Amino acid sequence: MTTSWGIDLVKRISWGFITLKCPEGVCYGTLAVHRMCFSLSLWHIILGVLTLGVDDSRHTRAVVQNGLWIFKFVGWIALAVLAFVIPNGFFEFYSKYVAMGGAGVFLLVQL
Protein backbone atom coordinates (compact mmCIF):
# COMPACT_ATOMS: atom_id res chain seq x y z
CA MET A 1 0.00 0.00 0.00
CA THR A 2 2.17 2.82 -1.27
CA THR A 3 -0.42 5.52 -1.91
CA SER A 4 -0.99 8.14 0.74
CA TRP A 5 -4.79 7.84 0.55
CA GLY A 6 -4.54 4.09 1.23
CA ILE A 7 -2.30 4.61 4.24
CA ASP A 8 -4.62 7.32 5.56
CA LEU A 9 -7.60 5.01 5.04
CA VAL A 10 -5.96 2.22 7.03
CA LYS A 11 -5.12 4.66 9.84
CA ARG A 12 -8.69 5.97 9.90
CA ILE A 13 -10.36 2.53 9.77
CA SER A 14 -8.10 1.14 12.52
CA TRP A 15 -8.71 4.19 14.74
CA GLY A 16 -5.00 4.99 14.70
CA PHE A 17 -3.79 1.59 15.92
CA ILE A 18 -1.86 1.00 12.69
CA THR A 19 0.66 3.82 12.59
CA LEU A 20 3.95 2.47 11.30
CA LYS A 21 6.68 4.50 9.73
CA CYS A 22 7.94 2.07 7.11
CA PRO A 23 9.64 2.96 3.84
CA GLU A 24 7.08 2.93 1.03
CA GLY A 25 4.40 1.44 3.30
CA VAL A 26 5.80 -2.10 3.07
CA CYS A 27 5.02 -2.95 6.69
CA TYR A 28 1.28 -2.43 6.25
CA GLY A 29 1.01 -5.39 3.91
CA THR A 30 3.09 -7.61 6.17
CA LEU A 31 1.07 -6.78 9.26
CA ALA A 32 -2.19 -7.20 7.34
CA VAL A 33 -1.14 -10.74 6.38
CA HIS A 34 -0.28 -11.55 10.00
CA ARG A 35 -3.60 -10.12 11.19
CA MET A 36 -5.59 -12.24 8.72
CA CYS A 37 -3.57 -15.37 9.56
CA PHE A 38 -4.09 -14.70 13.27
CA SER A 39 -7.85 -14.35 12.87
CA LEU A 40 -8.07 -17.50 10.75
CA SER A 41 -5.91 -19.51 13.17
CA LEU A 42 -7.92 -18.30 16.15
CA TRP A 43 -11.15 -19.18 14.34
CA HIS A 44 -9.98 -22.74 13.67
CA ILE A 45 -8.87 -23.13 17.29
CA ILE A 46 -12.32 -22.00 18.45
CA LEU A 47 -14.03 -24.44 16.08
CA GLY A 48 -11.68 -27.23 17.16
CA VAL A 49 -12.46 -26.65 20.83
CA LEU A 50 -16.20 -26.54 20.12
CA THR A 51 -16.07 -29.90 18.33
CA LEU A 52 -13.66 -31.59 20.73
CA GLY A 53 -15.01 -35.00 21.67
CA VAL A 54 -17.54 -35.26 18.85
CA ASP A 55 -17.44 -38.87 17.67
CA ASP A 56 -20.03 -38.98 14.90
CA SER A 57 -22.44 -36.77 12.98
CA ARG A 58 -25.36 -37.64 15.31
CA HIS A 59 -23.71 -35.85 18.23
CA THR A 60 -25.46 -32.62 19.24
CA ARG A 61 -22.34 -30.51 18.70
CA ALA A 62 -21.73 -32.01 15.25
CA VAL A 63 -23.97 -29.31 13.86
CA VAL A 64 -21.09 -26.88 14.50
CA GLN A 65 -18.93 -28.87 12.08
CA ASN A 66 -21.59 -29.70 9.50
CA GLY A 67 -23.81 -26.64 9.49
CA LEU A 68 -24.32 -23.12 10.85
CA TRP A 69 -22.46 -21.70 7.85
CA ILE A 70 -23.84 -18.18 8.09
CA PHE A 71 -22.84 -17.98 11.77
CA LYS A 72 -19.38 -19.34 11.00
CA PHE A 73 -18.91 -16.81 8.21
CA VAL A 74 -20.09 -13.89 10.35
CA GLY A 75 -17.90 -15.07 13.24
CA TRP A 76 -14.80 -15.27 11.09
CA ILE A 77 -15.46 -11.85 9.54
CA ALA A 78 -15.89 -10.41 13.05
CA LEU A 79 -12.53 -11.88 14.12
CA ALA A 80 -10.87 -10.54 10.95
CA VAL A 81 -12.23 -7.04 11.62
CA LEU A 82 -11.25 -7.18 15.30
CA ALA A 83 -7.73 -8.25 14.34
CA PHE A 84 -7.23 -4.85 12.73
CA VAL A 85 -8.07 -3.11 16.01
CA ILE A 86 -5.38 -4.92 18.01
CA PRO A 87 -2.26 -2.72 18.43
CA ASN A 88 0.82 -3.35 16.28
CA GLY A 89 2.99 -4.36 19.22
CA PHE A 90 1.07 -7.58 19.61
CA PHE A 91 1.54 -8.53 15.97
CA GLU A 92 5.24 -7.68 16.04
CA PHE A 93 5.59 -10.24 18.86
CA TYR A 94 3.17 -12.65 17.15
CA SER A 95 5.03 -12.57 13.82
CA LYS A 96 8.46 -13.06 15.42
CA TYR A 97 7.68 -15.84 17.86
CA VAL A 98 4.22 -17.39 17.65
CA ALA A 99 3.88 -17.51 13.85
CA MET A 100 7.44 -18.76 13.36
CA GLY A 101 7.00 -21.44 16.02
CA GLY A 102 3.66 -22.47 14.54
CA ALA A 103 5.18 -22.64 11.06
CA GLY A 104 7.99 -24.84 12.37
CA VAL A 105 5.54 -27.21 14.06
CA PHE A 106 3.44 -27.29 10.89
CA LEU A 107 6.47 -28.26 8.81
CA LEU A 108 7.45 -31.00 11.25
CA VAL A 109 3.92 -32.42 11.23
CA GLN A 110 3.96 -32.50 7.42
CA LEU A 111 7.08 -34.70 7.41
PDB file of C-alpha atoms in Angstrom:
ATOM      1  CA  MET A   1       0.000   0.000   0.000  1.00  0.00           C
ATOM      2  CA  THR A   2       2.165   2.817  -1.273  1.00  0.00           C
ATOM      3  CA  THR A   3      -0.421   5.523  -1.913  1.00  0.00           C
ATOM      4  CA  SER A   4      -0.987   8.145   0.739  1.00  0.00           C
ATOM      5  CA  TRP A   5      -4.793   7.840   0.554  1.00  0.00           C
ATOM      6  CA  GLY A   6      -4.536   4.093   1.229  1.00  0.00           C
ATOM      7  CA  ILE A   7      -2.295   4.607   4.243  1.00  0.00           C
ATOM      8  CA  ASP A   8      -4.624   7.321   5.562  1.00  0.00           C
ATOM      9  CA  LEU A   9      -7.603   5.014   5.035  1.00  0.00           C
ATOM     10  CA  VAL A  10      -5.957   2.224   7.032  1.00  0.00           C
ATOM     11  CA  LYS A  11      -5.120   4.657   9.836  1.00  0.00           C
ATOM     12  CA  ARG A  12      -8.693   5.969   9.901  1.00  0.00           C
ATOM     13  CA  ILE A  13     -10.355   2.535   9.767  1.00  0.00           C
ATOM     14  CA  SER A  14      -8.102   1.145  12.519  1.00  0.00           C
ATOM     15  CA  TRP A  15      -8.709   4.185  14.742  1.00  0.00           C
ATOM     16  CA  GLY A  16      -5.004   4.993  14.698  1.00  0.00           C
ATOM     17  CA  PHE A  17      -3.786   1.592  15.921  1.00  0.00           C
ATOM     18  CA  ILE A  18      -1.861   1.004  12.693  1.00  0.00           C
ATOM     19  CA  THR A  19       0.656   3.821  12.586  1.00  0.00           C
ATOM     20  CA  LEU A  20       3.946   2.468  11.302  1.00  0.00           C
ATOM     21  CA  LYS A  21       6.684   4.499   9.728  1.00  0.00           C
ATOM     22  CA  CYS A  22       7.939   2.072   7.111  1.00  0.00           C
ATOM     23  CA  PRO A  23       9.641   2.963   3.842  1.00  0.00           C
ATOM     24  CA  GLU A  24       7.077   2.934   1.025  1.00  0.00           C
ATOM     25  CA  GLY A  25       4.397   1.440   3.300  1.00  0.00           C
ATOM     26  CA  VAL A  26       5.804  -2.097   3.067  1.00  0.00           C
ATOM     27  CA  CYS A  27       5.016  -2.949   6.692  1.00  0.00           C
ATOM     28  CA  TYR A  28       1.285  -2.428   6.253  1.00  0.00           C
ATOM     29  CA  GLY A  29       1.013  -5.393   3.906  1.00  0.00           C
ATOM     30  CA  THR A  30       3.091  -7.614   6.170  1.00  0.00           C
ATOM     31  CA  LEU A  31       1.066  -6.781   9.261  1.00  0.00           C
ATOM     32  CA  ALA A  32      -2.194  -7.204   7.342  1.00  0.00           C
ATOM     33  CA  VAL A  33      -1.145 -10.738   6.382  1.00  0.00           C
ATOM     34  CA  HIS A  34      -0.278 -11.551   9.998  1.00  0.00           C
ATOM     35  CA  ARG A  35      -3.595 -10.118  11.190  1.00  0.00           C
ATOM     36  CA  MET A  36      -5.586 -12.241   8.721  1.00  0.00           C
ATOM     37  CA  CYS A  37      -3.574 -15.373   9.556  1.00  0.00           C
ATOM     38  CA  PHE A  38      -4.086 -14.699  13.266  1.00  0.00           C
ATOM     39  CA  SER A  39      -7.849 -14.355  12.868  1.00  0.00           C
ATOM     40  CA  LEU A  40      -8.074 -17.504  10.751  1.00  0.00           C
ATOM     41  CA  SER A  41      -5.914 -19.506  13.171  1.00  0.00           C
ATOM     42  CA  LEU A  42      -7.924 -18.296  16.148  1.00  0.00           C
ATOM     43  CA  TRP A  43     -11.154 -19.180  14.340  1.00  0.00           C
ATOM     44  CA  HIS A  44      -9.978 -22.737  13.666  1.00  0.00           C
ATOM     45  CA  ILE A  45      -8.865 -23.130  17.289  1.00  0.00           C
ATOM     46  CA  ILE A  46     -12.323 -21.997  18.450  1.00  0.00           C
ATOM     47  CA  LEU A  47     -14.035 -24.443  16.077  1.00  0.00           C
ATOM     48  CA  GLY A  48     -11.676 -27.225  17.163  1.00  0.00           C
ATOM     49  CA  VAL A  49     -12.456 -26.654  20.832  1.00  0.00           C
ATOM     50  CA  LEU A  50     -16.198 -26.536  20.118  1.00  0.00           C
ATOM     51  CA  THR A  51     -16.066 -29.900  18.325  1.00  0.00           C
ATOM     52  CA  LEU A  52     -13.661 -31.585  20.727  1.00  0.00           C
ATOM     53  CA  GLY A  53     -15.008 -35.000  21.675  1.00  0.00           C
ATOM     54  CA  VAL A  54     -17.540 -35.257  18.847  1.00  0.00           C
ATOM     55  CA  ASP A  55     -17.439 -38.866  17.666  1.00  0.00           C
ATOM     56  CA  ASP A  56     -20.028 -38.976  14.901  1.00  0.00           C
ATOM     57  CA  SER A  57     -22.436 -36.774  12.980  1.00  0.00           C
ATOM     58  CA  ARG A  58     -25.362 -37.641  15.312  1.00  0.00           C
ATOM     59  CA  HIS A  59     -23.710 -35.849  18.234  1.00  0.00           C
ATOM     60  CA  THR A  60     -25.464 -32.623  19.241  1.00  0.00           C
ATOM     61  CA  ARG A  61     -22.341 -30.509  18.701  1.00  0.00           C
ATOM     62  CA  ALA A  62     -21.734 -32.011  15.254  1.00  0.00           C
ATOM     63  CA  VAL A  63     -23.969 -29.305  13.855  1.00  0.00           C
ATOM     64  CA  VAL A  64     -21.088 -26.884  14.503  1.00  0.00           C
ATOM     65  CA  GLN A  65     -18.932 -28.866  12.082  1.00  0.00           C
ATOM     66  CA  ASN A  66     -21.587 -29.697   9.496  1.00  0.00           C
ATOM     67  CA  GLY A  67     -23.806 -26.636   9.495  1.00  0.00           C
ATOM     68  CA  LEU A  68     -24.321 -23.116  10.850  1.00  0.00           C
ATOM     69  CA  TRP A  69     -22.460 -21.705   7.845  1.00  0.00           C
ATOM     70  CA  ILE A  70     -23.839 -18.184   8.093  1.00  0.00           C
ATOM     71  CA  PHE A  71     -22.843 -17.977  11.774  1.00  0.00           C
ATOM     72  CA  LYS A  72     -19.384 -19.339  10.998  1.00  0.00           C
ATOM     73  CA  PHE A  73     -18.913 -16.813   8.208  1.00  0.00           C
ATOM     74  CA  VAL A  74     -20.088 -13.893  10.349  1.00  0.00           C
ATOM     75  CA  GLY A  75     -17.899 -15.066  13.245  1.00  0.00           C
ATOM     76  CA  TRP A  76     -14.797 -15.271  11.087  1.00  0.00           C
ATOM     77  CA  ILE A  77     -15.459 -11.848   9.542  1.00  0.00           C
ATOM     78  CA  ALA A  78     -15.887 -10.409  13.047  1.00  0.00           C
ATOM     79  CA  LEU A  79     -12.532 -11.879  14.119  1.00  0.00           C
ATOM     80  CA  ALA A  80     -10.874 -10.543  10.954  1.00  0.00           C
ATOM     81  CA  VAL A  81     -12.225  -7.043  11.615  1.00  0.00           C
ATOM     82  CA  LEU A  82     -11.254  -7.179  15.299  1.00  0.00           C
ATOM     83  CA  ALA A  83      -7.730  -8.250  14.342  1.00  0.00           C
ATOM     84  CA  PHE A  84      -7.231  -4.846  12.728  1.00  0.00           C
ATOM     85  CA  VAL A  85      -8.074  -3.108  16.012  1.00  0.00           C
ATOM     86  CA  ILE A  86      -5.378  -4.918  18.008  1.00  0.00           C
ATOM     87  CA  PRO A  87      -2.261  -2.723  18.426  1.00  0.00           C
ATOM     88  CA  ASN A  88       0.818  -3.350  16.276  1.00  0.00           C
ATOM     89  CA  GLY A  89       2.992  -4.361  19.217  1.00  0.00           C
ATOM     90  CA  PHE A  90       1.067  -7.582  19.614  1.00  0.00           C
ATOM     91  CA  PHE A  91       1.543  -8.526  15.970  1.00  0.00           C
ATOM     92  CA  GLU A  92       5.241  -7.677  16.040  1.00  0.00           C
ATOM     93  CA  PHE A  93       5.590 -10.236  18.861  1.00  0.00           C
ATOM     94  CA  TYR A  94       3.172 -12.652  17.149  1.00  0.00           C
ATOM     95  CA  SER A  95       5.029 -12.573  13.824  1.00  0.00           C
ATOM     96  CA  LYS A  96       8.459 -13.056  15.424  1.00  0.00           C
ATOM     97  CA  TYR A  97       7.681 -15.844  17.860  1.00  0.00           C
ATOM     98  CA  VAL A  98       4.219 -17.389  17.650  1.00  0.00           C
ATOM     99  CA  ALA A  99       3.879 -17.506  13.854  1.00  0.00           C
ATOM    100  CA  MET A 100       7.436 -18.758  13.358  1.00  0.00           C
ATOM    101  CA  GLY A 101       7.005 -21.439  16.024  1.00  0.00           C
ATOM    102  CA  GLY A 102       3.658 -22.472  14.542  1.00  0.00           C
ATOM    103  CA  ALA A 103       5.179 -22.641  11.061  1.00  0.00           C
ATOM    104  CA  GLY A 104       7.988 -24.838  12.371  1.00  0.00           C
ATOM    105  CA  VAL A 105       5.536 -27.208  14.057  1.00  0.00           C
ATOM    106  CA  PHE A 106       3.443 -27.294  10.885  1.00  0.00           C
ATOM    107  CA  LEU A 107       6.471 -28.261   8.808  1.00  0.00           C
ATOM    108  CA  LEU A 108       7.451 -30.996  11.249  1.00  0.00           C
ATOM    109  CA  VAL A 109       3.917 -32.418  11.228  1.00  0.00           C
ATOM    110  CA  GLN A 110       3.959 -32.501   7.424  1.00  0.00           C
ATOM    111  CA  LEU A 111       7.077 -34.697   7.408  1.00  0.00           C
TER     112      LEU A 111
END
